[in-house]
Coordinates of C-alpha atoms and ligand atoms in Angstrom, one line a residue:
X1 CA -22.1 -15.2 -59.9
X2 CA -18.8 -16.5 -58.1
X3 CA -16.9 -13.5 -59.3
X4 CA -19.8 -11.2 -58.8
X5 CA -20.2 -12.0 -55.2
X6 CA -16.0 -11.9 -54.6
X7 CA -16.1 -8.6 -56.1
X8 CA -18.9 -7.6 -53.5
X9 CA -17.1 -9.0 -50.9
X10 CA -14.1 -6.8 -51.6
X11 CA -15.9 -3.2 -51.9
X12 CA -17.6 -4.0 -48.8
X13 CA -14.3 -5.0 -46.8
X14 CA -11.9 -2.2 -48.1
X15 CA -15.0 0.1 -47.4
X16 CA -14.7 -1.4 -43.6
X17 CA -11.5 -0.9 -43.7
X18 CA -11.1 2.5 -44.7
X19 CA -13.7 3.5 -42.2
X20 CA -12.1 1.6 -39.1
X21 CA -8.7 3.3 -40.0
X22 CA -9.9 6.8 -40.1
X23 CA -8.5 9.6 -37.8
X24 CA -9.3 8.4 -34.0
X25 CA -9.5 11.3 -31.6
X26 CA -6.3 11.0 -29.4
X27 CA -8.9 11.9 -26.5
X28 CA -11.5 10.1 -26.8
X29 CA -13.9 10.6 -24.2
X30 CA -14.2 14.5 -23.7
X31 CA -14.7 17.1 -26.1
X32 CA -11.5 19.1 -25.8
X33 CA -10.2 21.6 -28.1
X34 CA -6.7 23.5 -28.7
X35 CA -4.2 21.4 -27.2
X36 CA -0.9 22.7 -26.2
X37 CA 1.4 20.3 -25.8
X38 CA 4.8 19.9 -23.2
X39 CA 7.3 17.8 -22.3
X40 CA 8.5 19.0 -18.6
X41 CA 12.4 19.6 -17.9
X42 CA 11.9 17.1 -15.0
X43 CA 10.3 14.4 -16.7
X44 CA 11.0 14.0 -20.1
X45 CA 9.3 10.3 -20.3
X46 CA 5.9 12.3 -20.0
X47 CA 4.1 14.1 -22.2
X48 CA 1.1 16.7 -21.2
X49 CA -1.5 18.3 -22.9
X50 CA -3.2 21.2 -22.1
X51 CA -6.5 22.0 -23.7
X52 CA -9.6 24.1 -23.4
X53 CA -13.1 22.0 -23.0
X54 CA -16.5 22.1 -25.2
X55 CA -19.6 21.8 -23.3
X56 CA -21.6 18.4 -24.8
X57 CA -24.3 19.4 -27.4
X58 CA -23.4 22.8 -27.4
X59 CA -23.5 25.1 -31.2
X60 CA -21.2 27.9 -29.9
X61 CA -17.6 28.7 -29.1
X62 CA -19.9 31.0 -26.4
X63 CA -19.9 28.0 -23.5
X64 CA -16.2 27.3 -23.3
X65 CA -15.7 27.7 -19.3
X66 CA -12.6 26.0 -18.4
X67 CA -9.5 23.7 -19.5
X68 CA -8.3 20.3 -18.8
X69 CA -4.5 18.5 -18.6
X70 CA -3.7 15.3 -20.1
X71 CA -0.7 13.5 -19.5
X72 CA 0.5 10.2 -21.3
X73 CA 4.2 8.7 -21.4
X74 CA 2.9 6.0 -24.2
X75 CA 0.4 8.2 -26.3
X76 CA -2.2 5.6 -25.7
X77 CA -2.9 5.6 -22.3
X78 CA -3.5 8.9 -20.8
X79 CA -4.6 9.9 -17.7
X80 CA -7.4 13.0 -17.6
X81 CA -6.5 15.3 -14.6
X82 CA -9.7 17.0 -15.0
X83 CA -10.6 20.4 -15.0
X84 CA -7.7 22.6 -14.0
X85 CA -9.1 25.9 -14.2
X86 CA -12.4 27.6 -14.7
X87 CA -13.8 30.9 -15.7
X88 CA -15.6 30.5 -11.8
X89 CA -11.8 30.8 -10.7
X90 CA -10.6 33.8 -12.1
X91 CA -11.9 37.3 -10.7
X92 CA -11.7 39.0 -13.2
X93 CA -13.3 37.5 -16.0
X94 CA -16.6 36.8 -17.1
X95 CA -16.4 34.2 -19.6
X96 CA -14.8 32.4 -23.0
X97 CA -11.8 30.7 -21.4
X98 CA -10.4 29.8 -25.6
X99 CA -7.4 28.6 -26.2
X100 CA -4.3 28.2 -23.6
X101 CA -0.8 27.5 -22.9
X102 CA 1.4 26.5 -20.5
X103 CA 4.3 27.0 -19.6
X104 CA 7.9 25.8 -16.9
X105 CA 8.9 28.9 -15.3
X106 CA 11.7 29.4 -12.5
X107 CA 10.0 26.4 -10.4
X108 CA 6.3 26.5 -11.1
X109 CA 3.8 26.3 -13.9
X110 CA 1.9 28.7 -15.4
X111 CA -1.4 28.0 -17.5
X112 CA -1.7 31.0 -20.2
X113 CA -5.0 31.8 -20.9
X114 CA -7.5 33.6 -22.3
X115 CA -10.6 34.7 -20.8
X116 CA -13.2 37.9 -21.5
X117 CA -12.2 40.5 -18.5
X118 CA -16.1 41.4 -16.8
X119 CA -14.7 44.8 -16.7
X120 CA -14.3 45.8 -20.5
X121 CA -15.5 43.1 -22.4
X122 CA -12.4 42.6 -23.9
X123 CA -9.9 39.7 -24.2
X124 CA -7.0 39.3 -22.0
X125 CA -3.9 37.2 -21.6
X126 CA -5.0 35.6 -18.3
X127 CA -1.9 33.5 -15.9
X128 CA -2.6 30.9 -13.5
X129 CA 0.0 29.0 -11.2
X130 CA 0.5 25.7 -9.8
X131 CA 3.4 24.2 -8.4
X132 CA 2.6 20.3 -10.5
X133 CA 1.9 20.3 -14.3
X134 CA -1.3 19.0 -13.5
X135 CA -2.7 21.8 -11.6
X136 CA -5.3 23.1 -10.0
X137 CA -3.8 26.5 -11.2
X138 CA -5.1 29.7 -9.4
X139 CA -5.5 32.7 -11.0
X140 CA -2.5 35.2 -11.0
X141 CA -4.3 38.1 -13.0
X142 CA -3.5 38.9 -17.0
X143 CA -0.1 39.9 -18.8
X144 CA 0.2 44.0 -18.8
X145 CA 0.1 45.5 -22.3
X146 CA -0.9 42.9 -24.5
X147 CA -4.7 44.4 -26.3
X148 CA -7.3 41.7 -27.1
X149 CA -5.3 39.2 -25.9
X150 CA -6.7 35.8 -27.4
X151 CA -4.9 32.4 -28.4
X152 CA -1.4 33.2 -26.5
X153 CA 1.1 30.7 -26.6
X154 CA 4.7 31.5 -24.7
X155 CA 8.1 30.2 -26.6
X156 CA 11.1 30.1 -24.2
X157 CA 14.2 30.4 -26.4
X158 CA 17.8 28.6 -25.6
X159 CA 18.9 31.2 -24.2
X160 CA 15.8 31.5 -21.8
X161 CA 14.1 34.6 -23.3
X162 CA 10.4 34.1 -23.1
X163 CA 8.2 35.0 -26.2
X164 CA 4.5 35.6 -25.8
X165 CA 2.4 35.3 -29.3
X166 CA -1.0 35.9 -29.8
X167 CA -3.4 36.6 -32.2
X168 CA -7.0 36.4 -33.6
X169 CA -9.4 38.1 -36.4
X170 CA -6.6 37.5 -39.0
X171 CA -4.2 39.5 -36.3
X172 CA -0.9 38.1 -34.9
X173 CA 1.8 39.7 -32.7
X174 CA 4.5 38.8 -31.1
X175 CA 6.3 40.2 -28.0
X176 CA 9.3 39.4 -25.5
X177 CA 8.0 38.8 -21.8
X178 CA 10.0 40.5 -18.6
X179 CA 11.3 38.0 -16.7
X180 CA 8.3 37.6 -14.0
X181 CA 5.7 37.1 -17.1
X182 CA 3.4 39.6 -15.8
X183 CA 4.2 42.3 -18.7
X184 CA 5.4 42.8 -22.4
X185 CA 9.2 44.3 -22.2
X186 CA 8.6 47.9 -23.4
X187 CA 9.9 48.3 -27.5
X188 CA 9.3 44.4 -28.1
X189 CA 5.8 44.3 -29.1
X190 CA 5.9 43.5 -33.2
X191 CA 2.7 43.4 -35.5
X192 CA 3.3 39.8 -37.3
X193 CA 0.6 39.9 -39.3
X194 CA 1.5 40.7 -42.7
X195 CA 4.5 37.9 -42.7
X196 CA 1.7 35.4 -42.6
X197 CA -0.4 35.0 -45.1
X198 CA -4.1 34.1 -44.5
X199 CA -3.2 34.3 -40.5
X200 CA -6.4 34.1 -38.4
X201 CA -5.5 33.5 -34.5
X202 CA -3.6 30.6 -32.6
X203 CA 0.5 31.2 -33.5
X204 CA 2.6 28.8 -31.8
X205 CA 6.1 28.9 -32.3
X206 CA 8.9 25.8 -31.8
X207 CA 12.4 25.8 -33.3
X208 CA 14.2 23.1 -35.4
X209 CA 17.3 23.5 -36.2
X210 CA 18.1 27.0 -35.4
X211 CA 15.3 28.3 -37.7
X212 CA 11.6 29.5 -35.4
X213 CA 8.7 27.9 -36.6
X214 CA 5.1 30.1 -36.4
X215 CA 2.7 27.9 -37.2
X216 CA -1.3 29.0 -36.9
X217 CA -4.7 28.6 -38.0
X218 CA -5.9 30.3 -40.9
X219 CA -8.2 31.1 -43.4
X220 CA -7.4 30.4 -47.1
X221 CA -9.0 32.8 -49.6
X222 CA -10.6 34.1 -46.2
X223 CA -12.5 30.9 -46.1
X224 CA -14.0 28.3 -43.4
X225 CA -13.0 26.2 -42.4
X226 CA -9.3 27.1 -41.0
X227 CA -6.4 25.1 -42.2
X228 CA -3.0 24.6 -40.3
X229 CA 0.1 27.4 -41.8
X230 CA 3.3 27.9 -41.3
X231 CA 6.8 30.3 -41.5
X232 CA 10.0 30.7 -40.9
X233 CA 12.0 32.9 -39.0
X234 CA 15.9 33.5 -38.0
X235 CA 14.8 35.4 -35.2
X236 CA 12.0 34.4 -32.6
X237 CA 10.4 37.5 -33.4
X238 CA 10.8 37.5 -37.2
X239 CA 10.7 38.5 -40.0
X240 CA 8.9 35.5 -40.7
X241 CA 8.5 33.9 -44.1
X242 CA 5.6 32.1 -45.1
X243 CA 6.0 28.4 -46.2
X244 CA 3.1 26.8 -46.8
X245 CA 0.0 24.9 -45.5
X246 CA 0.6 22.1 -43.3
X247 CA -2.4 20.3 -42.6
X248 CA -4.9 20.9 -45.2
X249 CA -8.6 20.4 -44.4
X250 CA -9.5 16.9 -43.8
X251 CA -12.7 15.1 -43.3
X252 CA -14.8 15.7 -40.0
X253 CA -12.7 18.9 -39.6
X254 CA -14.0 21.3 -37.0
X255 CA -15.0 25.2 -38.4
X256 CA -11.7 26.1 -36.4
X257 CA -8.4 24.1 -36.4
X258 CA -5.3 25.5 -33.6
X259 CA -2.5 23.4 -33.2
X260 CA 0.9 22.8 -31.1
X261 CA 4.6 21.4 -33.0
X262 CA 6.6 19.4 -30.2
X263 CA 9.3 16.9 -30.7
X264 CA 9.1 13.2 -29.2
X265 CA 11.4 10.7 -28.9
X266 CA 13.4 11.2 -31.9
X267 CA 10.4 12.1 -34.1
X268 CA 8.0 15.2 -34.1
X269 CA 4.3 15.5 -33.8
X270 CA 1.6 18.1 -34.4
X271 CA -1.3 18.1 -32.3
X272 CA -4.5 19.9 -33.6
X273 CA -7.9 19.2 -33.5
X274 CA -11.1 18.1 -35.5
X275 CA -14.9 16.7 -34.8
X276 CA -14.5 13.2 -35.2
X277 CA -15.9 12.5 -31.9
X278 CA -19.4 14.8 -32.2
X279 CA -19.4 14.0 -35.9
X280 CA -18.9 17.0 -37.5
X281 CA -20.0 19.6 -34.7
X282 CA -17.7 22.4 -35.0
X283 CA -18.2 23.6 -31.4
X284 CA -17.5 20.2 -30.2
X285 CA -14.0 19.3 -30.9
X286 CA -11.8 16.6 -30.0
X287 CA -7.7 16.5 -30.0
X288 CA -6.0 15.0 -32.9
X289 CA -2.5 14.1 -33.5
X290 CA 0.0 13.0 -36.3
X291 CA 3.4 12.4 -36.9
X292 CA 5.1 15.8 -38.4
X293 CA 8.5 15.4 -40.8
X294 CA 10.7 17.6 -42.3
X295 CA 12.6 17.4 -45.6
X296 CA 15.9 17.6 -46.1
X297 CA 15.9 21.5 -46.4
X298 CA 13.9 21.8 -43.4
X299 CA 10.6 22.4 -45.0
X300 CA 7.3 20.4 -43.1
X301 CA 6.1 17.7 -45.1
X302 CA 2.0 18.2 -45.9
X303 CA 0.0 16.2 -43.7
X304 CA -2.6 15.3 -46.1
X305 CA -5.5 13.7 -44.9
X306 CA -4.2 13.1 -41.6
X307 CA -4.8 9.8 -40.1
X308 CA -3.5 9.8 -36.4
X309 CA -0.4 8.2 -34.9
X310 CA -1.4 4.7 -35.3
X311 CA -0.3 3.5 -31.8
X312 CA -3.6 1.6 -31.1
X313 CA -7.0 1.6 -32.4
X314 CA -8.2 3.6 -29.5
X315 CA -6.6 5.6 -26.6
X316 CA -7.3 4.2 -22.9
X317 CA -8.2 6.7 -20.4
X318 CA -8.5 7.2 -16.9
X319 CA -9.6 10.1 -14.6
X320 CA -7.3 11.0 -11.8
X321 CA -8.7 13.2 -9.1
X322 CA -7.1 14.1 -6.0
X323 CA -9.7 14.4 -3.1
X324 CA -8.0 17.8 -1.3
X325 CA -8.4 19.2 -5.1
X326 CA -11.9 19.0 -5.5
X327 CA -12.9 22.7 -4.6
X328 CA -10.9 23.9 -7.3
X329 CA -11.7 21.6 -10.2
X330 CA -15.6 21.4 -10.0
X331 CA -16.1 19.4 -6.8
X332 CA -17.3 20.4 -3.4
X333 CA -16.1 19.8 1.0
X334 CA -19.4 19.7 2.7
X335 CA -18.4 20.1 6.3
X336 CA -15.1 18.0 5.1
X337 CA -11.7 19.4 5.6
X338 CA -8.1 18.8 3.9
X339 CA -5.2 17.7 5.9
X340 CA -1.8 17.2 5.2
X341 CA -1.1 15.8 9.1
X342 CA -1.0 11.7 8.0
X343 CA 1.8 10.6 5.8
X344 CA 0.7 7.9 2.9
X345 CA -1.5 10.3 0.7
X346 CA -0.7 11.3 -3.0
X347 CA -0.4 15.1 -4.1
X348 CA -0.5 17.6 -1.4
X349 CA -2.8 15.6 1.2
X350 CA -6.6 14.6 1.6
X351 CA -9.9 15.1 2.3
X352 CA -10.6 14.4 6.0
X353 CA -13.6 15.9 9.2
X354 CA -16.5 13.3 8.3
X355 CA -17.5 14.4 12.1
X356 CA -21.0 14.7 11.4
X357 CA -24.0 13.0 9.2
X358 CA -23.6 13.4 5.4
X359 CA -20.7 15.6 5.4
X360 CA -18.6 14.5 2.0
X361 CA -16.0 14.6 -0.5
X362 CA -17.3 15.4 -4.3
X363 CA -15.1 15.6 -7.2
X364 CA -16.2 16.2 -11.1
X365 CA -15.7 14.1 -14.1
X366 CA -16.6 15.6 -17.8
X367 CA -17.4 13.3 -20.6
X368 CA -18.9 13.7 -24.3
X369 CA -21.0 10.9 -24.1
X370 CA -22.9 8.6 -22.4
X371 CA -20.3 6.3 -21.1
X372 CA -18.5 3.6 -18.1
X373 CA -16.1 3.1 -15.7
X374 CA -14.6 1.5 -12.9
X375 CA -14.8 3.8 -10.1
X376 CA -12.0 3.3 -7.3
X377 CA -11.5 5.5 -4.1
X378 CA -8.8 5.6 -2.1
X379 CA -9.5 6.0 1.8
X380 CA -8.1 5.2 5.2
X381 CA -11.2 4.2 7.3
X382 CA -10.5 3.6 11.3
X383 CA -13.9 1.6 11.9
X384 CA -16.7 0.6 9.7
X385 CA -19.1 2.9 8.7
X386 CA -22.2 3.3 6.7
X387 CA -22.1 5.6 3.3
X388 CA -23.8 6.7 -0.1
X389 CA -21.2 6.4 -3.1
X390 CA -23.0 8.4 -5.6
X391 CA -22.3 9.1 -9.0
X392 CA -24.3 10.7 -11.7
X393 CA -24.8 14.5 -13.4
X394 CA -26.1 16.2 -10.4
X395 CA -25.6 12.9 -7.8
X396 CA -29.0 12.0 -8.1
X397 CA -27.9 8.6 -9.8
X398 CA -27.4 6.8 -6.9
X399 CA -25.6 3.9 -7.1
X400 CA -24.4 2.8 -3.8
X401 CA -26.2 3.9 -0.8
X402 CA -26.6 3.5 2.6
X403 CA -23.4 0.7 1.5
X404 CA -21.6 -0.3 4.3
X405 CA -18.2 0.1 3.8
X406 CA -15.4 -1.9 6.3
X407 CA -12.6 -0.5 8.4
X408 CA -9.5 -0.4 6.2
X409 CA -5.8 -1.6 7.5
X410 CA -4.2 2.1 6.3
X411 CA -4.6 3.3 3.2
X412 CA -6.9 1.4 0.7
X413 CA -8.7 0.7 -2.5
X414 CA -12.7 0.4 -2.5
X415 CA -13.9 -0.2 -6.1
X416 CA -17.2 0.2 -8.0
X417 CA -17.8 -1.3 -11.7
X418 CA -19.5 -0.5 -14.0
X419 CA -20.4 3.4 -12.6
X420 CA -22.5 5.0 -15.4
X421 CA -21.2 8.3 -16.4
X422 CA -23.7 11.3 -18.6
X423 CA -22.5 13.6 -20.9
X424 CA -21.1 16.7 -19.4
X425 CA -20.5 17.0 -15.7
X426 CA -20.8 14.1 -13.2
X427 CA -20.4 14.4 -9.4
X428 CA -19.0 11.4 -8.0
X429 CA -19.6 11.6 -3.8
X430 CA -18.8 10.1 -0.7
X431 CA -21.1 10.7 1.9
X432 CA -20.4 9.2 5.9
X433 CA -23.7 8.5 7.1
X434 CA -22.2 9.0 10.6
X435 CA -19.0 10.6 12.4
X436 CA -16.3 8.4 11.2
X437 CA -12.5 8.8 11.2
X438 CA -12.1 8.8 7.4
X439 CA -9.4 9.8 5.3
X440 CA -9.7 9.8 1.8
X441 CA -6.8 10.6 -1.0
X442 CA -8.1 10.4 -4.7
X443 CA -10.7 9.3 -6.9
X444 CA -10.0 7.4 -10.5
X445 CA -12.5 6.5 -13.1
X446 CA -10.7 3.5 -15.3
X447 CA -13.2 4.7 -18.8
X448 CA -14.2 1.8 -21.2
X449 CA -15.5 2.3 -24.3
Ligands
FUB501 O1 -11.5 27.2 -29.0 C1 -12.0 28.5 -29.1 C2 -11.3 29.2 -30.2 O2 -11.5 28.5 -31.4 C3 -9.8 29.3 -30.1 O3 -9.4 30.3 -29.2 C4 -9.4 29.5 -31.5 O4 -8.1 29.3 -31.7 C5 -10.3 28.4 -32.2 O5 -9.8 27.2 -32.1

């Protein structure tokens, strides 16, 4: 009976076990898909992802309408610098904002997208540009030349050639950019496609030791769900030659895998993605990352049933969201203003012109499931005033009202616990019920789980 009930004891523990050390989403707390990940030339200690954003309980690839940055220098805590651009932004499209890039380019930052154009229907290469990494990025039309333009990703070689690469429906090309990144350089354009066996869409390229890399998505035996390829090139633009799989399927895949190859810190990783987080929803994916080696002849070692980075049990995040941003990433300035005239203020200034009754401030957080936080504002408040904090899918949560809130000395912290957050998009306000000479510089939602 002893033995019996040891036995037991064991099956049910290494069954715990195996389950608590499965694959943990590396973002866990909004559905977010394709990630593109950077390390910046002016901060190497950080590392940002860039990824496109599932709408909560949704069965389609059809309700993708914007894209998120994440930036982390510890892999475990990462801040979420919400949404950086939308489909709402860009004139010229209609919808589908798949999977993106970004990219470091003579001073600013570009976001390379891909959107449906409202014109033709088709699928262009969109560009977006932001002076900071984390955006907002506005809309700077689509590359010239490039047809159906979908999953692009843009390799800048040693020598500071840019290389855009796209590709979907078991297509891929390839093509060197002129130097402005607004067109393909005429004669560069090359049909990759038959180098890479079973190709479906989402190349990226990275190099290691002077050999390119074109890893994708694709389909083996022209079957779901996609698994992660690669090949090998001397020459960005190839001929490449195809290696093997990489990451094979794994359990609570997603229908789709896309993935980016970056080196950090002395060891590589591959980021791709699966649907741990939505259990097994294919259209709501979460970001995924594990360590990526090489053997000695350069060749990727298999990532078989991948099981993360094991840096922690659980990544920590919080929302950062800079109050003069808010138009452009979801939020709204009712009868508010930004300024940039005080000094004290992070990013590019704040949200000021509470000069008459329930003007406000409103910025958006997006989560994948019902969830907390700790709320804290930052303002600069010259006399006391009266206010609604509200927080809540469309506000109507109201948490704080009619609070009064004290005159601050400077720039200060107000804080809110336990703010209860709804899956998809939450408007978190600050309404003046009076005039009041109020500044106010960012917003941050510290998540728990
Ligand atoms: O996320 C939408 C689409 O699914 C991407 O553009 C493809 O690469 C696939 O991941």
């Amino acid at each position: 009976m002893k033995v019996y009930f040891k036995y037991i004891s064991l099956v049910i523990f290494s069954f715990l076990y195996r389950e608590s050390s499965a694959q943990q989403p590396l973002i866990p707390h909004v559905y977010a898909a394709d990630p593109s990940a950077h390390i910046w030339p002016e901060d190497p200690g950080t590392i940002w992802l860039y990824t496109s954003h599932d709408t909560p309980g949704t069965n389609t690839h059809k309700t993708m309408f914007s894209y998120h940055a994440f930036s982390s220098q510890d892999l475990v805590n990462w801040v979420d610098h919400g949404r950086i651009l939308s489909v709402d932004d860009v004139p010229w499209a209609s919808t589908m904002a798949w999977a993106a890039d970004a990219v470091y380019w003579k001073g600013k930052y570009y976001l390379v997208h891909c959107m449906k154009e409202r014109a033709t229907g088709t699928t262009r290469t969109g560009l977006a540009v932001s002076d900071y990494p984390q955006g907002p990025f506005v809309d700077a039309g689509y590359i010239n030349g490039v047809e159906f333009g979908q999953d692009p990703s843009l390799f800048v070689d040693d020598d500071g050639t840019p290389y855009l690469y796209w590709g979907s429906g078991s297509k891929c090309y390839g093509a060197e950019l002129t130097q402005d990144l607004r067109s393909i350089k005429k004669g560069s354009l090359v049909d990759l496609t038959e180098q890479l066996f079973e190709v479906f869409e989402g190349p990226w390229v990275h190099k290691y030791e002077g050999k390119y890399y074109l890893s994708y998505p694709g389909l083996p035996g022209n079957k779901w769900p996609e698994q992660m390829y690669y090949a090998v090139a001397d020459q960005p633009l190839g001929p490449y030659e195809f290696q093997k799989i990489y990451i094979p399927k794994f359990k609570k895949h997603s229908g789709t895998n896309h993935g980016s190859i970056i080196p950090w810190k002395d060891q590589w990783i591959a980021f791709h993605h699966g649907s741990q987080l939505s259990d097994g929803n294919s259209a709501c994916r979460n970001v995924l990352a594990d360590w990526l080696t090489y053997d000695k002849k350069g060749r990727i070692n298999t990532i078989q049933d991948p099981k993360g980075l094991g840096l922690a049990e659980k990544s920590k995040v919080t929302v950062f969201l800079e109050a003069e941003n808010a138009p452009l990433q979801g939020g709204k300035l009712e009868g508010t203003r930004l300024s940039q005239k005080k000094t004290g203020y992070s990013g590019t200034g704040y949200v000021t012109g509470f000069d008459a009754k329930f003007n406000y401030v409103q910025v958006m957080v997006q989560v994948a499931k019902k969830m907390k936080g700790d709320l804290t504002i930052r303002i600069d408040a010259e006399e006391d005033f009266h206010a609604d904090v509200l927080v809540g899918p469309r506000v109507l949560n109201k948490e704080w009202q009619g609070m009064l809130i004290n005159k601050t000395a400077g720039w200060q912290e107000i804080r809110f616990e336990d703010v209860e957050l709804d899956p998809g998009d939450n408007m978190i306000r600050i309404q003046s019920y009076q005039e009041v000479n109020l500044k106010v510089d960012w917003f941050k939602v510290e998540l728990k789980d």
